[in-house]
Coordinates of C-alpha atoms in Angstrom, one line a residue:
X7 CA 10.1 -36.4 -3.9
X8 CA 9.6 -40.3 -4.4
X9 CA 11.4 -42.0 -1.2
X10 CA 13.7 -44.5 -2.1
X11 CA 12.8 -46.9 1.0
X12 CA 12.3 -49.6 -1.4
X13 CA 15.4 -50.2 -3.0
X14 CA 17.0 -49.8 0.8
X15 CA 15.3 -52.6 1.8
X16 CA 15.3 -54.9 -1.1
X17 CA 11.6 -54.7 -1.5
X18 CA 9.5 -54.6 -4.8
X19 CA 8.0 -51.0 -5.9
X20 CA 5.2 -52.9 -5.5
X21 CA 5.7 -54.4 -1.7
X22 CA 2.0 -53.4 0.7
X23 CA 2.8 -50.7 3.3
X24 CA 3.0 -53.5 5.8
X25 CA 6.0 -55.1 4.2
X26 CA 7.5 -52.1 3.9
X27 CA 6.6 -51.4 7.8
X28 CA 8.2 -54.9 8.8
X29 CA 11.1 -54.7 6.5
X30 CA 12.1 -51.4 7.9
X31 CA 11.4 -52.4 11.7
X32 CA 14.1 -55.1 10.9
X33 CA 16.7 -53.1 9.6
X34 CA 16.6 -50.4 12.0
X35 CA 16.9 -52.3 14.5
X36 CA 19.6 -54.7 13.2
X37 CA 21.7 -51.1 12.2
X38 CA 21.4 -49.7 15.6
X39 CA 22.8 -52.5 17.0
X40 CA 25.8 -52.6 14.3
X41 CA 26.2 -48.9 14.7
X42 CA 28.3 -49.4 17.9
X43 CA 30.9 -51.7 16.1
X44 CA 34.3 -50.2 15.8
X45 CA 35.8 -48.6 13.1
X46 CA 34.5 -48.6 9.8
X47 CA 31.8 -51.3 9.9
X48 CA 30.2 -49.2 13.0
X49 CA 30.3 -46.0 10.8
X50 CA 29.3 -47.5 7.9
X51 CA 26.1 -48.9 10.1
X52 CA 25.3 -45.4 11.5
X53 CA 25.4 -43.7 7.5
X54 CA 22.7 -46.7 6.2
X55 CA 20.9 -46.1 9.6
X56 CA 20.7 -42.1 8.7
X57 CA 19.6 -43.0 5.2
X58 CA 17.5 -45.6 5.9
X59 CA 15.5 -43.2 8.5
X60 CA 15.3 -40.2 6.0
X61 CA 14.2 -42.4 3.0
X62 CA 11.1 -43.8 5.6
X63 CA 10.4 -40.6 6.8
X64 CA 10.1 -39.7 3.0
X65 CA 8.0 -42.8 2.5
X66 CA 5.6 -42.2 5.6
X67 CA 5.2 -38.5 4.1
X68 CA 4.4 -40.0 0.7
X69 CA 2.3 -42.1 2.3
X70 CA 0.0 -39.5 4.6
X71 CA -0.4 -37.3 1.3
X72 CA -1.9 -40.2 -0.8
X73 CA -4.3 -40.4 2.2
X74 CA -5.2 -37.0 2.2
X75 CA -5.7 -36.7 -1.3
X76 CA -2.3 -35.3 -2.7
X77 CA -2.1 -32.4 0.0
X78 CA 0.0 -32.1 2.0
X79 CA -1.4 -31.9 5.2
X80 CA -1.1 -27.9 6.1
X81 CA -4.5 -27.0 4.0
X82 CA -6.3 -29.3 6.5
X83 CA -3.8 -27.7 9.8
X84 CA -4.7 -24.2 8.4
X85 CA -8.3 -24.5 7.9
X86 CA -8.5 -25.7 11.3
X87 CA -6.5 -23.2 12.7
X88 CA -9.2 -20.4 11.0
X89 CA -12.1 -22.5 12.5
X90 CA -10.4 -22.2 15.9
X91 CA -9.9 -25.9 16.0
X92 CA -6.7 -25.0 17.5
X93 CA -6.2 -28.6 19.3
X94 CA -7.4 -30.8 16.6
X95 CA -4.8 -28.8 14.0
X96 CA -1.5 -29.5 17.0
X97 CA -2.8 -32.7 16.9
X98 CA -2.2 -33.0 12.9
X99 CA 0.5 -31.5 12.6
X100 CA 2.2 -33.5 15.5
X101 CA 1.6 -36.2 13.6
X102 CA 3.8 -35.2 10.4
X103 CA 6.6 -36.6 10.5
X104 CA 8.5 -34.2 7.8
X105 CA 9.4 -30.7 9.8
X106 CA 10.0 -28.4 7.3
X107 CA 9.7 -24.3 7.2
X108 CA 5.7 -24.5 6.2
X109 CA 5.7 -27.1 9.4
X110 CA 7.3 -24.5 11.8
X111 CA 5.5 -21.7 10.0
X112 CA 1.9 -23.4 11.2
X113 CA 3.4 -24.5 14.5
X114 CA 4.4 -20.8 15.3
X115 CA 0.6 -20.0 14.5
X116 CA -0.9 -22.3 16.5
X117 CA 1.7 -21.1 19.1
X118 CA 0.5 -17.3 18.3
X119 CA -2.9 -18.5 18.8
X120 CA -2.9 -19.7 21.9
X121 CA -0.2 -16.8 23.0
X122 CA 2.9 -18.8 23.4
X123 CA 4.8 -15.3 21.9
X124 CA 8.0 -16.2 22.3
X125 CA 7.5 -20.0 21.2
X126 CA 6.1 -18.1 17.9
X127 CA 9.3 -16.3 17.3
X128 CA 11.5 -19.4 17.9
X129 CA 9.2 -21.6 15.4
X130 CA 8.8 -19.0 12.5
X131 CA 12.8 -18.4 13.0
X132 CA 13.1 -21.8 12.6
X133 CA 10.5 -21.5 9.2
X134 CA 13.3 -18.4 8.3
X135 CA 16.5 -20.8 8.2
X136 CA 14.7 -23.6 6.6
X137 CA 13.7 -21.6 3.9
X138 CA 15.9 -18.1 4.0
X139 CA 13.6 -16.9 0.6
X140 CA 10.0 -17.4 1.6
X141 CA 8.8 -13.6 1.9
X142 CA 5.9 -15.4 3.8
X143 CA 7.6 -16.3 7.1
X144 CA 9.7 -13.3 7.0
X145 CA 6.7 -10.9 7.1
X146 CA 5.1 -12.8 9.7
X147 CA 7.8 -12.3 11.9
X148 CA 7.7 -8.9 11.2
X149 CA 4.1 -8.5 11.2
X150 CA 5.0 -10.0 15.2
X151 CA 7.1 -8.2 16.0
X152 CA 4.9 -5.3 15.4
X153 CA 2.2 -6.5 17.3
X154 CA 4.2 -7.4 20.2
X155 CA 5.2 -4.0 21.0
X156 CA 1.5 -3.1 20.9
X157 CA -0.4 -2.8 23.9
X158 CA -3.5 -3.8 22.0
X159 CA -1.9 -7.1 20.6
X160 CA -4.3 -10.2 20.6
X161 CA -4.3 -13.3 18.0
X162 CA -6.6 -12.2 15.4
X163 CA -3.7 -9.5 14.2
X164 CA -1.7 -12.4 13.5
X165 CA -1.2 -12.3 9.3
X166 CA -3.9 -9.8 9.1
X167 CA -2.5 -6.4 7.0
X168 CA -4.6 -4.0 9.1
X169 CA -3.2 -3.2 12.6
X170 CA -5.1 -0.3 13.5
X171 CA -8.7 1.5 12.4
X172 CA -7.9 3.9 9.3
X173 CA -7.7 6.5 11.4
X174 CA -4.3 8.7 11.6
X175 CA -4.8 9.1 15.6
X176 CA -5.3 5.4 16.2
X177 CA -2.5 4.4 14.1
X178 CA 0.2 7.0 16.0
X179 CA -1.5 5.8 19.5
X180 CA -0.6 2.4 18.6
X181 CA 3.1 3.6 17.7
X182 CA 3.5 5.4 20.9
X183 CA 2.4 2.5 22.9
X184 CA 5.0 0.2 21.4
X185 CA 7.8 3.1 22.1
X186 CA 6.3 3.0 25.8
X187 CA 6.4 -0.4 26.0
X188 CA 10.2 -0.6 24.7
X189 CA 10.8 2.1 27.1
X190 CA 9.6 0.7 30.2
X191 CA 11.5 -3.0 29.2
X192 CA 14.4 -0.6 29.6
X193 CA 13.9 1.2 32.5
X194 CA 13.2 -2.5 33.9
X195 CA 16.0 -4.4 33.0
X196 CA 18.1 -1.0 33.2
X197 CA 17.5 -1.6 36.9
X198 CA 17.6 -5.3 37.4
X199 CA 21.3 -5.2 35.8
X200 CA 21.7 -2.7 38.8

């Protein structure tokens, strides 16, 4: 989506990043001051101020994708994340200034990967009300919340289809150590509410 940071700022289609840099430091600044004003003229300041910030953060988006060569930015965080770059992909995707479901979806990842479980569940819950129909982040959070209840958890399940070896045994071992695990959760805070 084309930002329309331009017109808001009464610049040329044409105008070099830093114009459009300058020109936007201006107006934000003069806008947060006007914001405070009473009445209308401060509400009218805080509505350009929202607009103006989502139309650059639209720009600046547009802007990071030409430099990457028309991706978006998650193709580079996700190989990363397979090479175990896990630091160098946080780093990128800090740096993206758009937060939308696929953001979340890699930030729970990364989080997964470096076993922040329950900072995992929050982002990819965050990826589910972004975007309620991607079937992606909603079997990821299943796929979680079956590992979770696993004994024999660790990052590499993470997305992978497999839990358990093909065999039958393995598979109902791996069920009865998540009922366990459930079980003694209870018991605990069974007797903590005590």
């Amino acid at each position: 989506m084309e930002s329309n940071i331009y017109k808001l700022l009464g610049l040329p289609n044409t105008a070099m990043p830093e114009e459009v840099e300058n020109a936007y430091t201006f107006e934000n600044a003069k806008l947060s001051e006007e914001r405070f004003k009473s009445g209308i003229e401060g509400n009218e300041a805080a509505r350009k101020l929202n607009d103006l910030n989502i139309e650059y953060r639209m720009y600046k988006d547009n802007q990071n994708q030409k430099q990457q060569g028309g991706n978006t930015g998650f193709e580079e965080v996700d190989r990363l994340i397979k090479s175990d770059n896990i630091d160098a992909a946080q780093s990128l995707l800090d740096g993206m200034m758009d937060r939308n479901g696929e953001w979340h979806y890699m930030q729970s990842i990364i989080f997964y990967k470096r076993d922040w479980i329950s900072e995992c569940r929050k982002h990819l819950n965050m990826a589910i009300n972004l975007d309620p129909t991607n079937q992606k982040y909603k079997n990821a959070l299943d796929k979680l919340d079956q590992v979770v209840g696993n004994g024999q958890a660790n990052a590499q399940n993470f997305g992978s289809q497999a839990r358990y070896s093909n065999n039958q045994s393995d598979y109902r071992r791996g069920q009865t150590d998540q009922l366990c695990n459930c079980l003694l959760c209870y018991c605990i805070l069974s007797s903590c509410c005590r």
